[in-house]
Each structure stands twice: as C-alpha cells, then as structure tokens.
Short mmCIF file of C-alpha atoms and ligand atoms in Angstrom, two decimals:
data_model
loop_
_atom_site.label_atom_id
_atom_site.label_comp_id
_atom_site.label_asym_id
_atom_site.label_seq_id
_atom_site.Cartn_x
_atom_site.Cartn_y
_atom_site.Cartn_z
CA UNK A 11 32.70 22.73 0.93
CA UNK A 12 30.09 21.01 -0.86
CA UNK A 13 27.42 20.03 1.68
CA UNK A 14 25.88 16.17 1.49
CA UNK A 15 22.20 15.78 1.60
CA UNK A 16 21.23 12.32 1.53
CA UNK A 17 17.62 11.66 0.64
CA UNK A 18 18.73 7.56 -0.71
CA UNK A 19 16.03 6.62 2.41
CA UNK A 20 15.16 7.37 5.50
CA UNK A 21 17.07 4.76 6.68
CA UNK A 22 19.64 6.51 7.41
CA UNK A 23 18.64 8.61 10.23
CA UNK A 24 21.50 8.41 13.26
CA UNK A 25 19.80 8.17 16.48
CA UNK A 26 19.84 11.45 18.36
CA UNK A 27 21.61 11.73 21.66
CA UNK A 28 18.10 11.71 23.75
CA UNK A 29 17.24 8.58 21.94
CA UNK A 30 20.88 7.21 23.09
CA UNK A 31 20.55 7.81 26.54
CA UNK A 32 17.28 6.34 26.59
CA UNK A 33 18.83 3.28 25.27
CA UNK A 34 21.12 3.22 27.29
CA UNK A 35 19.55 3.35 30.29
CA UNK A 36 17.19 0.76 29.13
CA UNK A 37 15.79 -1.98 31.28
CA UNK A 38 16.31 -5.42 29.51
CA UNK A 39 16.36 -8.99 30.04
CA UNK A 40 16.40 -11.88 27.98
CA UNK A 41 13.92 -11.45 25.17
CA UNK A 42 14.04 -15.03 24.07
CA UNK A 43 12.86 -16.00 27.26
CA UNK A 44 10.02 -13.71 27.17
CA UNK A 45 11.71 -11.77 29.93
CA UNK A 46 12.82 -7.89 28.58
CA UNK A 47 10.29 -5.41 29.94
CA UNK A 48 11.21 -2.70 27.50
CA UNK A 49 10.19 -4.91 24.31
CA UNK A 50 7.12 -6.02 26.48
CA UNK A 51 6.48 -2.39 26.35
CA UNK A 52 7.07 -1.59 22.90
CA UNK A 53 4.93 -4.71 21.82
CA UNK A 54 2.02 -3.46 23.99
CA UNK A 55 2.19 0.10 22.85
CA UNK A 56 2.26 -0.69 19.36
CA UNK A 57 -0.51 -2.58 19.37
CA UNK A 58 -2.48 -0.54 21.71
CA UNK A 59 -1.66 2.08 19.03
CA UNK A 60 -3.16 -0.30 16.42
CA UNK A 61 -6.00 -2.12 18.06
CA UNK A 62 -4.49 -5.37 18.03
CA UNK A 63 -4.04 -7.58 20.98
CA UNK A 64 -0.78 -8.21 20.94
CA UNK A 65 2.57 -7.38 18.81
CA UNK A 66 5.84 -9.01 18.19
CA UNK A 67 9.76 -6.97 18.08
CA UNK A 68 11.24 -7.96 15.18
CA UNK A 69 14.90 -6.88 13.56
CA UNK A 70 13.40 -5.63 10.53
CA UNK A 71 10.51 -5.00 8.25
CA UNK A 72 11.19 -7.78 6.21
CA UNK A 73 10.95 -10.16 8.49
CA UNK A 74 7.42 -8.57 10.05
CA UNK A 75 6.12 -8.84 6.85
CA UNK A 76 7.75 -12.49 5.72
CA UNK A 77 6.33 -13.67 9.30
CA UNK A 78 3.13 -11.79 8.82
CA UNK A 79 2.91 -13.77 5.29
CA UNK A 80 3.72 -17.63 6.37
CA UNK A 81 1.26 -16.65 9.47
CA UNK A 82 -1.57 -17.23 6.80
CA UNK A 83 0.17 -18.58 3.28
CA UNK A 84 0.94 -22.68 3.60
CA UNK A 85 3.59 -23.41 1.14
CA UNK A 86 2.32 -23.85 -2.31
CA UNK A 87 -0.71 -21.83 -1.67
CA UNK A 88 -1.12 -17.90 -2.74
CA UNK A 89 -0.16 -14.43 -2.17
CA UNK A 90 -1.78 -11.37 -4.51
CA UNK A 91 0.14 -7.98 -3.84
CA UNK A 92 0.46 -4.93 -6.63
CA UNK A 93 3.77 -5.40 -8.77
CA UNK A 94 5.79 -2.43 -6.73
CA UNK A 95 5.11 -4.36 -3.59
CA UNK A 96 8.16 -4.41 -1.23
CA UNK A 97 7.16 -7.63 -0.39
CA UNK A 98 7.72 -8.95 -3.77
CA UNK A 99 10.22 -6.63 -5.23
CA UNK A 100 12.56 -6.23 -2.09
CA UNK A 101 12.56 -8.45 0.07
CA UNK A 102 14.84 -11.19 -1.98
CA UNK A 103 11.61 -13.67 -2.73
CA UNK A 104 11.57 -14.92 0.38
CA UNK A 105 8.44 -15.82 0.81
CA UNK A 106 9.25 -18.28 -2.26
CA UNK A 107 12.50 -19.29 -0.57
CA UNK A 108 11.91 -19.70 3.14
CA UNK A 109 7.53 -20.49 3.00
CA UNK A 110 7.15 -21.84 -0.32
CA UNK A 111 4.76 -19.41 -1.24
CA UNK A 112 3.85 -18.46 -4.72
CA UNK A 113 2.16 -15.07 -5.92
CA UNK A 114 0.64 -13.12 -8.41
CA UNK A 115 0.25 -8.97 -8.57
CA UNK A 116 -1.31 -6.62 -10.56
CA UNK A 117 -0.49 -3.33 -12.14
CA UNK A 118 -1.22 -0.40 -9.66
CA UNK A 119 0.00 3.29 -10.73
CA UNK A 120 1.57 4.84 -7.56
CA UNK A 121 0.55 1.72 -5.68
CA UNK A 122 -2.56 3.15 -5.24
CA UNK A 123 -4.83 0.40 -3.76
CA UNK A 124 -8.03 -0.22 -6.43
CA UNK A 125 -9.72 -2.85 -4.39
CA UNK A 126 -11.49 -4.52 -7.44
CA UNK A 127 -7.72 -5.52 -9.09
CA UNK A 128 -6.73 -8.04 -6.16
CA UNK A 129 -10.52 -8.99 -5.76
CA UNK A 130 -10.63 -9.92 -9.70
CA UNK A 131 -7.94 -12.27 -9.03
CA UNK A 132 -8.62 -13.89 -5.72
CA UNK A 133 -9.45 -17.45 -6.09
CA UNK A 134 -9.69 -18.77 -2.34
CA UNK A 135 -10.70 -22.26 -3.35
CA UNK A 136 -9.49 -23.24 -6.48
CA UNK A 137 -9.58 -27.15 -6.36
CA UNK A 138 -7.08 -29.11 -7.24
CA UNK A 139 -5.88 -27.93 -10.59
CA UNK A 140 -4.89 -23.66 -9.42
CA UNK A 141 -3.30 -22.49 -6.59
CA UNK A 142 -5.63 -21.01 -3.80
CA UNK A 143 -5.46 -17.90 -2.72
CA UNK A 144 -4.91 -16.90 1.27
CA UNK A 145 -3.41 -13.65 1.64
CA UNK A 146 -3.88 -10.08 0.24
CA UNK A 147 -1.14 -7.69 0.98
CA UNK A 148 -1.33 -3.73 1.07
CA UNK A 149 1.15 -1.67 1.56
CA UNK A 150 1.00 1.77 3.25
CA UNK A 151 1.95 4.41 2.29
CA UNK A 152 3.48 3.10 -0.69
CA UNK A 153 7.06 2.81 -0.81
CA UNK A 154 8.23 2.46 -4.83
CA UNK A 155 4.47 3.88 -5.56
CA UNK A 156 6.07 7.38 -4.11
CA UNK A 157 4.49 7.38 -0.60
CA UNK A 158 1.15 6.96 -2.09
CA UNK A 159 -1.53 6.83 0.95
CA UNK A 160 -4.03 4.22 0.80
CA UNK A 161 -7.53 5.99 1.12
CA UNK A 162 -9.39 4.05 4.04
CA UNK A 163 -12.45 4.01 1.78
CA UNK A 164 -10.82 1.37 -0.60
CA UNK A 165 -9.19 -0.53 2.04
CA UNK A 166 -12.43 -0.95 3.96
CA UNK A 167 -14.19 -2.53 0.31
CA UNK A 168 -10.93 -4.90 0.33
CA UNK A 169 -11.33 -5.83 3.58
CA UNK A 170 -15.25 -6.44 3.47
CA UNK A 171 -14.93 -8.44 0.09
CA UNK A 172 -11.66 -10.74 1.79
CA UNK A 173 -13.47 -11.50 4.85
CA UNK A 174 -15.98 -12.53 3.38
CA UNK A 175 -14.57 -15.53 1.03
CA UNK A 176 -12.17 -16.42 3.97
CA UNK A 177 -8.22 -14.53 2.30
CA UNK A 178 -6.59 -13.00 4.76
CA UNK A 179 -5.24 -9.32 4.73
CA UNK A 180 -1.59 -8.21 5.84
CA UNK A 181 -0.33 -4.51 6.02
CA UNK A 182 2.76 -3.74 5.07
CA UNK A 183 3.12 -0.69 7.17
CA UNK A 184 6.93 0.09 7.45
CA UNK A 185 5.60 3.86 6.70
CA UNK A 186 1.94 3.57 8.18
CA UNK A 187 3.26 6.80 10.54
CA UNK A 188 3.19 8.48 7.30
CA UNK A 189 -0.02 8.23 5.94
CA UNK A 190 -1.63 8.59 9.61
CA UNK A 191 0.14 12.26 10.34
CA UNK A 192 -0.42 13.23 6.70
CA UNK A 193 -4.38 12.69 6.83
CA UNK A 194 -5.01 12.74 10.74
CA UNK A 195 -5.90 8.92 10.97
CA UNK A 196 -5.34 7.19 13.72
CA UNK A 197 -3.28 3.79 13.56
CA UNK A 198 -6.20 1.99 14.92
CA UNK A 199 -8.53 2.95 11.88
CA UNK A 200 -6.13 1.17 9.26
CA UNK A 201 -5.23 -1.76 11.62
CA UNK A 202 -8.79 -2.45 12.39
CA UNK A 203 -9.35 -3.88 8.45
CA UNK A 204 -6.03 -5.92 8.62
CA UNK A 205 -5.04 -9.68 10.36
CA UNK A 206 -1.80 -8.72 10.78
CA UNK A 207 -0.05 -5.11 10.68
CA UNK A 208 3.86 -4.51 9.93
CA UNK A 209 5.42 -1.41 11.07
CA UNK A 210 8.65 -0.42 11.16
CA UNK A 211 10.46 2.11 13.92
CA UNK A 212 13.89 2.62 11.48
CA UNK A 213 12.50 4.50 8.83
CA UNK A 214 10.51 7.95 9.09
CA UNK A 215 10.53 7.59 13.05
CA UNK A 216 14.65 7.62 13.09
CA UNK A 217 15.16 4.62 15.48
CA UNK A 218 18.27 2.53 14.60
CA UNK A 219 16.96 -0.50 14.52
CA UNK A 220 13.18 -2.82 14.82
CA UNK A 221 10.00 -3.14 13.55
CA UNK A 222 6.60 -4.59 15.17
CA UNK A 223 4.00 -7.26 13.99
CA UNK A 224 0.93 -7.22 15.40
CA UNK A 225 -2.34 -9.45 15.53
CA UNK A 226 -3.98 -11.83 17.44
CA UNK A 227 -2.36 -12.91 20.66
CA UNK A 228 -2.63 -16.48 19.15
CA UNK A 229 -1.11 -15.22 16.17
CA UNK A 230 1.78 -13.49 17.41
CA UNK A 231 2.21 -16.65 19.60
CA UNK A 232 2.89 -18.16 16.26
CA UNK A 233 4.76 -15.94 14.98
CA UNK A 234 7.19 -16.05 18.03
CA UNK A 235 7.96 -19.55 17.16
CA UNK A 236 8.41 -18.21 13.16
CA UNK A 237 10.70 -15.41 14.52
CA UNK A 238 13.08 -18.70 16.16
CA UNK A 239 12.98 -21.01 13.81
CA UNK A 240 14.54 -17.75 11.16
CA UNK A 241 16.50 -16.76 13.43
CA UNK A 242 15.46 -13.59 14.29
CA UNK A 243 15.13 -14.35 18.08
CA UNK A 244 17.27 -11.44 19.82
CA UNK A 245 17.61 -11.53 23.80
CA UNK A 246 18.67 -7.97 25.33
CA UNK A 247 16.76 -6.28 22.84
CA UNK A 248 15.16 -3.55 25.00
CA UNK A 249 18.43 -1.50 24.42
CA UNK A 250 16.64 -1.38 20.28
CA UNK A 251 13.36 -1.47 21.64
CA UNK A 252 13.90 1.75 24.08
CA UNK A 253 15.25 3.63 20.81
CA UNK A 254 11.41 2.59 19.12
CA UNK A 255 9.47 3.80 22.43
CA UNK A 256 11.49 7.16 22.33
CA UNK A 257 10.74 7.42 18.96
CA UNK A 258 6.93 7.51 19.10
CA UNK A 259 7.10 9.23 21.72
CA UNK A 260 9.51 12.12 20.19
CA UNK A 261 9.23 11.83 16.34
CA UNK A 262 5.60 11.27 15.26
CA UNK A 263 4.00 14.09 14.41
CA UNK A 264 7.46 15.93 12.95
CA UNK A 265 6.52 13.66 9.92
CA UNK A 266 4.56 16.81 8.60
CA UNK A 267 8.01 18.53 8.75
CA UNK A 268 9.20 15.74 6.10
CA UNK A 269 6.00 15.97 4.07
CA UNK A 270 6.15 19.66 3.79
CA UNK A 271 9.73 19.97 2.86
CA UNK A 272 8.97 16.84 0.48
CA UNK A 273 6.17 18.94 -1.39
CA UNK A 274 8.23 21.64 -1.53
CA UNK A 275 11.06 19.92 -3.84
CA UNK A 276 8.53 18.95 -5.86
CA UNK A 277 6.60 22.42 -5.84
CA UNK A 278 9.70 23.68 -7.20
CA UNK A 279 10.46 21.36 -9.72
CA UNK A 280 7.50 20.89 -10.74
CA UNK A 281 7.18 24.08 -11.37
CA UNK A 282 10.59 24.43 -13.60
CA UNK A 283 9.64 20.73 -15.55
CA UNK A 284 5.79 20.17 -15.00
CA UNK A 285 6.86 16.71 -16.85
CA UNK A 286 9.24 15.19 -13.98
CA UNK A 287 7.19 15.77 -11.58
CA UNK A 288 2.97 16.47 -10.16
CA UNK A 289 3.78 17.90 -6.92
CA UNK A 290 -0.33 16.96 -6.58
CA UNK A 291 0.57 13.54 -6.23
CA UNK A 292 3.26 14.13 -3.09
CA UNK A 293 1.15 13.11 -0.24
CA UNK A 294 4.14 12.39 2.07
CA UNK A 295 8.10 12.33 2.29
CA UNK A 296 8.74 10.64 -0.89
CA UNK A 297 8.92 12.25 -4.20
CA UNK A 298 10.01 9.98 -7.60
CA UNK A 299 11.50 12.19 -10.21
CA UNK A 300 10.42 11.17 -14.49
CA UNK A 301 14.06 12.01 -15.23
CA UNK A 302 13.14 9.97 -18.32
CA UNK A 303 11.12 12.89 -19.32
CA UNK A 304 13.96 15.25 -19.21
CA UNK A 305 15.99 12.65 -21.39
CA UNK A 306 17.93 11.55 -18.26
CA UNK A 307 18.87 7.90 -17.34
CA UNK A 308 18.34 7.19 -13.66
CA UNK A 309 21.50 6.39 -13.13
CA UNK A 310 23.33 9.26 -14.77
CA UNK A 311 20.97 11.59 -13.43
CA UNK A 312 21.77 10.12 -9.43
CA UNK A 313 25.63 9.46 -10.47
CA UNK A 314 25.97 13.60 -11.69
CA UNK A 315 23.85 14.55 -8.63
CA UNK A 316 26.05 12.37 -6.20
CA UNK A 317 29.02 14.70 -7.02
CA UNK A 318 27.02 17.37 -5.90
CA UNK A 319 26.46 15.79 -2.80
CA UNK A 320 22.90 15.17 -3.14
CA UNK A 321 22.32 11.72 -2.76
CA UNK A 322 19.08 10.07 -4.20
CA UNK A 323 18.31 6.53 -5.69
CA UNK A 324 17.50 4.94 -9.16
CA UNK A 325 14.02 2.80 -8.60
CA UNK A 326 14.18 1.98 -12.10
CA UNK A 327 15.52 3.05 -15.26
CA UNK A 328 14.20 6.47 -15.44
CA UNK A 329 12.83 7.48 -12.15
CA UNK A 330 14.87 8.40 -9.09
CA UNK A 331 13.39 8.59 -5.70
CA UNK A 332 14.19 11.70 -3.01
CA UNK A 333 13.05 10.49 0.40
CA UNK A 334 12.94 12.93 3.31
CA UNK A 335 13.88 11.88 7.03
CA UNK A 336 14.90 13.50 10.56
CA UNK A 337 18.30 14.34 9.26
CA UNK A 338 17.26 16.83 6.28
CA UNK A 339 16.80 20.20 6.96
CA UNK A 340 15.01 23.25 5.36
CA UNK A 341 18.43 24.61 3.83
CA UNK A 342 19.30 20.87 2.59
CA UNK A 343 16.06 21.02 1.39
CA UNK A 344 16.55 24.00 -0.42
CA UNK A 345 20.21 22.62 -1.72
CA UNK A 346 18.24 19.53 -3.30
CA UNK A 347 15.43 21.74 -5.16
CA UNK A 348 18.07 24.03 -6.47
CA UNK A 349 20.76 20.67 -7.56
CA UNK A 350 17.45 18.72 -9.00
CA UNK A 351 16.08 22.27 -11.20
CA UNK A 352 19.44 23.04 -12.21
CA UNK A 353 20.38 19.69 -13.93
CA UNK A 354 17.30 19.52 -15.33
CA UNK A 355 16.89 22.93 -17.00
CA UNK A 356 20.13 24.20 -17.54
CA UNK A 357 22.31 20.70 -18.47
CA UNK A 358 22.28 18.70 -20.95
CA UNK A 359 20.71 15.18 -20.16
CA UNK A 360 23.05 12.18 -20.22
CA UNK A 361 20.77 9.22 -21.20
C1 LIG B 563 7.33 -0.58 2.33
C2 LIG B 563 8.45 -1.30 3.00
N1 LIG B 563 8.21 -2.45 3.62
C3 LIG B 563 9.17 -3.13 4.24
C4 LIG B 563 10.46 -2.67 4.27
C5 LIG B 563 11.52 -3.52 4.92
O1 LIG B 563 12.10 -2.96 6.01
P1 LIG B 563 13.58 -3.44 6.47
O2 LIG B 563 14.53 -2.68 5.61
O3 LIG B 563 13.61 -3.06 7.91
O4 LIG B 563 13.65 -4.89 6.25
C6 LIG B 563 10.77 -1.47 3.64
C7 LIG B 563 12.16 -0.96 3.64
O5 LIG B 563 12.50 0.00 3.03
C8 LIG B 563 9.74 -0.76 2.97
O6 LIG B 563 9.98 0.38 2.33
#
C-alpha cells in the first residue's frame, strides 16, 4: 500500500486522544460574556508566556494578526511588511478590505528581517500629500521565507528605531514556538520588542483550532470589541481553548523532533542536488525545495509526488514547501527524502 505523508502544513495535525479528553472535560461558559474560565486561562498563560498583560482567544491567525493591525493602522494610513508576509500574501487583503489600510513591503530573501529595509521606508508623518506610516509587521519564524528565524539582534534595532519615531510593531507569530525551541529563547524575549504578539495554537503545537493576541490590557480591551464587530466572538470556547492549554503543556519542546527530521530531508537532498536545496538554511520544520533548479515546475513536481503519496505544496512557480508537524514520523520522514531524491535524480523533470 502506498503510505501518505502529508507535509502540505502543519495544519493538519488531528488532535490526539489526551488532547480530546481534555477538551472534553473542559470547564466553559459563555466567552462573549467574558465568562469561560478555560479561555481566561489560556489568555493569561499566553501572555504570561510572552510578557504581555493580557491576551485575547481568537479563531484563527488571521484574525490575531488583522485585529493586531487595525489596533494601530486607521484606515488610509500605513502598513510596511516584507513581500512574503502572510499578512499581505495570505490573508485575502483584508486589512485593505475590512480596515482600509494600505501598505508597502520590501524584498527580504527567506524573510529574513534586515531592520534598515522597513526603517528606509517608514515615513510616520508624512503631511498631507503621502500616506503615514503606523505599523511595522515581522513575522516569526517565517512562513513562505522557509521557517526563517528572526535573530533577536535585528529585531531589537527595529524595535529601538520604531519606538522612537512613534510606528508601532506587530508580530506575526503563528510559528513563534518554532524559533523559541530551535534557539532556546524564551517567548518573553521576542514579545518584549513588540505592541502586539500573534500566535497561533493550530499549527506546530497540533491543537485543532485558536490562536492568541496579546498586548496591553487596554489594547486587548479593544481588540475584544474588533473581535465582535468581525464576528469572531465565540461563547463556549474553552472546549478549543482546553485543546491550546494541553498543547503547551504537551507539545512544545517536541518541535526539535520536527526541526531535526526537517534538516534531515534536506541533509539528504541536499546532498543528492546541492542546487534544490542548503540544508544550512533549515533552521526549523519547513524546508522549500528550488525544483526550478532541477527543471521541475512546482506544480508537476507536487502533482507526480502526490501519486506517491507524499503530499507537499507549490508556494510559487518553482519552489514547493515540505512542512513537518506532530503527525510525521521518522519512517515518513525517511519515505519523503527517498520520493523527493528519487524524482529529482533519477526522472526526468516535467517543466
Ligand atoms: C505566518 C502565518 N501567519 C498567520 C497565519 C494564519 O493562521 P490561520 O490559518 O489560523 O488564519 C498562518 C497560517 O498558515 C501563517 O503561516
């Protein structure tokens, strides 16, 4: 039987029994009314985790980060955020179609954060003739960049430069867990330079469903009334938020399990087609294939692999992205280095 190994995102994690029974067995209340204990939980331990004073539950990244972004961008006025942002390449321009918001980006390779790009740009007064600039967005690790980590180093320069002209700085950190295990950082060291922090429980962490914003409690007061007003007000949520809880608790640190067996694909390709991939630049459970360079198209090169049962995704026309999660093990591991070497050195590419 050919197996199925499904590295699309780690999204798709199923929750695990334990994490079932906790949420079932979940005390909740109506969340609308301020009154479920287990998202009062989640939202303190998040941002105790983060040194913020208080966090919000939200249904999904994108609306943490959309809320994070009309917390400090009035309509008309500015975002900056690199080109592979998720926030501007994913997340359906909403922040044009719900807030009004315009932006501008700049080119970063991997994502990687160069402070001086955004700061080049940043115009925080600029009269009545450009549009001013409020927010700066990061994103951590970087998602389309191929889980690039964002050294604190540069963020700190960002941060210093921002504060001081008055733009604000948001995280996007759906995959903050990430970079923290993968370096030994704590939370609280990356959401110390930030306003507001976005991270998500439904990725890396295997929870079905949530994400947290966190800030100032005046913010996230705010941002409570944002959450409403789009809609994303949920009331017995503790039953999603018990699944998040359990999955700090349980799945944290067995994010070097995903970076390791992430590495390894790319050790191994690498290795075969030094061109596809630098295994050097793997710094956590994502790894974007050049398939270009081996004269595939992204889309052949996922379609032929699908009917192996290996499962990745086209981020553009020739790169594919392999993203490892709580339901890939070492021997699906294996299965995807030997699929992804194969096609590459032994069949001809189909453009
Ligand atoms: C970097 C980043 N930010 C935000 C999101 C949005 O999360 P959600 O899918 O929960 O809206 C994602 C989702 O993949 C992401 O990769």
């Amino acid at each position: 039987m050919t197996p199925l190994v499904d590295l699309r995102s780690d999204t798709l994690t199923r929750p695990v029994p334990a994490m079932r029974t906790a949420m079932a067995e979940a005390e909740v209340g109506d969340d609308v009314y301020g009154e479920d204990p287990t998202v009062a939980a989640l939202e303190a331990r998040v941002a105790d985790l983060l040194g913020h004073e208080a966090g919000l539950f939200m249904p999904s990244g994108s609306l943490a980060n959309q809320i994070g972004m009309r917390l400090h961008v009035a309509p008309g006025e500015e975002v900056l955020a690199d080109s592979l942002a998720h926030v501007l390449r994913a997340e359906m321009g909403a922040a044009a179609a719900f807030s009004g918001i315009t932006s501008r980006s700049w080119v970063a390779p991997r994502g990687l954060l160069d402070p001086a790009q955004p700061l080049a740009m940043m115009q925080p007064d600029a009269g009545a003739y450009q549009v001013s600039t409020r927010l700066v967005v990061v994103e951590n690790t970087h998602n389309f960049g191929g889980g690039t980590i964002q050294p604190l180093p540069a963020v700190r320069q960002l941060r210093e430069a921002t504060l001081e002209q008055g733009v604000a700085l948001h995280l996007d950190g759906a995959r903050l867990w990430n970079a923290c295990v993968a370096t030994g950082t704590a939370p609280a060291a990356y959401g110390a330079l930030f306003d507001t922090v976005s991270v998500c429980l439904s990725k890396g962490l295997g929870a079905p469903v949530g994400s947290v914003l966190v800030g100032s409690a005046q913010a996230m007061a705010a941002a409570r009334i944002w959450r409403k007003r789009y809609g994303g007000g949920m009331r017995q949520a503790g039953i999603l938020a018990a699944g998040g809880l359990w999955a700090l608790e349980h799945h944290l640190d067995r994010l070097a399990l995903d970076h390791a067996r992430a590495r390894s694909v790319a050790q191994a390709v690498g290795k075969a087609a030094p061109g596809v991939v630098d295994p050097d630049r793997v710094e956590t459970n994502i790894v974007i294939l050049d398939v270009g360079a081996a004269g595939w198209s992204a889309a052949a090169f996922v379609a032929a692999a699908g009917e192996r049962g290996l499962r990745m995704y086209a981020t553009d026309a020739r790169s594919v992205r392999m993203v490892w999660h709580l339901d890939v093990d070492d021997a699906a591991t294996a299965y995807a280095a030997d699929v992804v070497t194969t096609m590459i050195c032994e069949e001809a590419p189909r453009p």
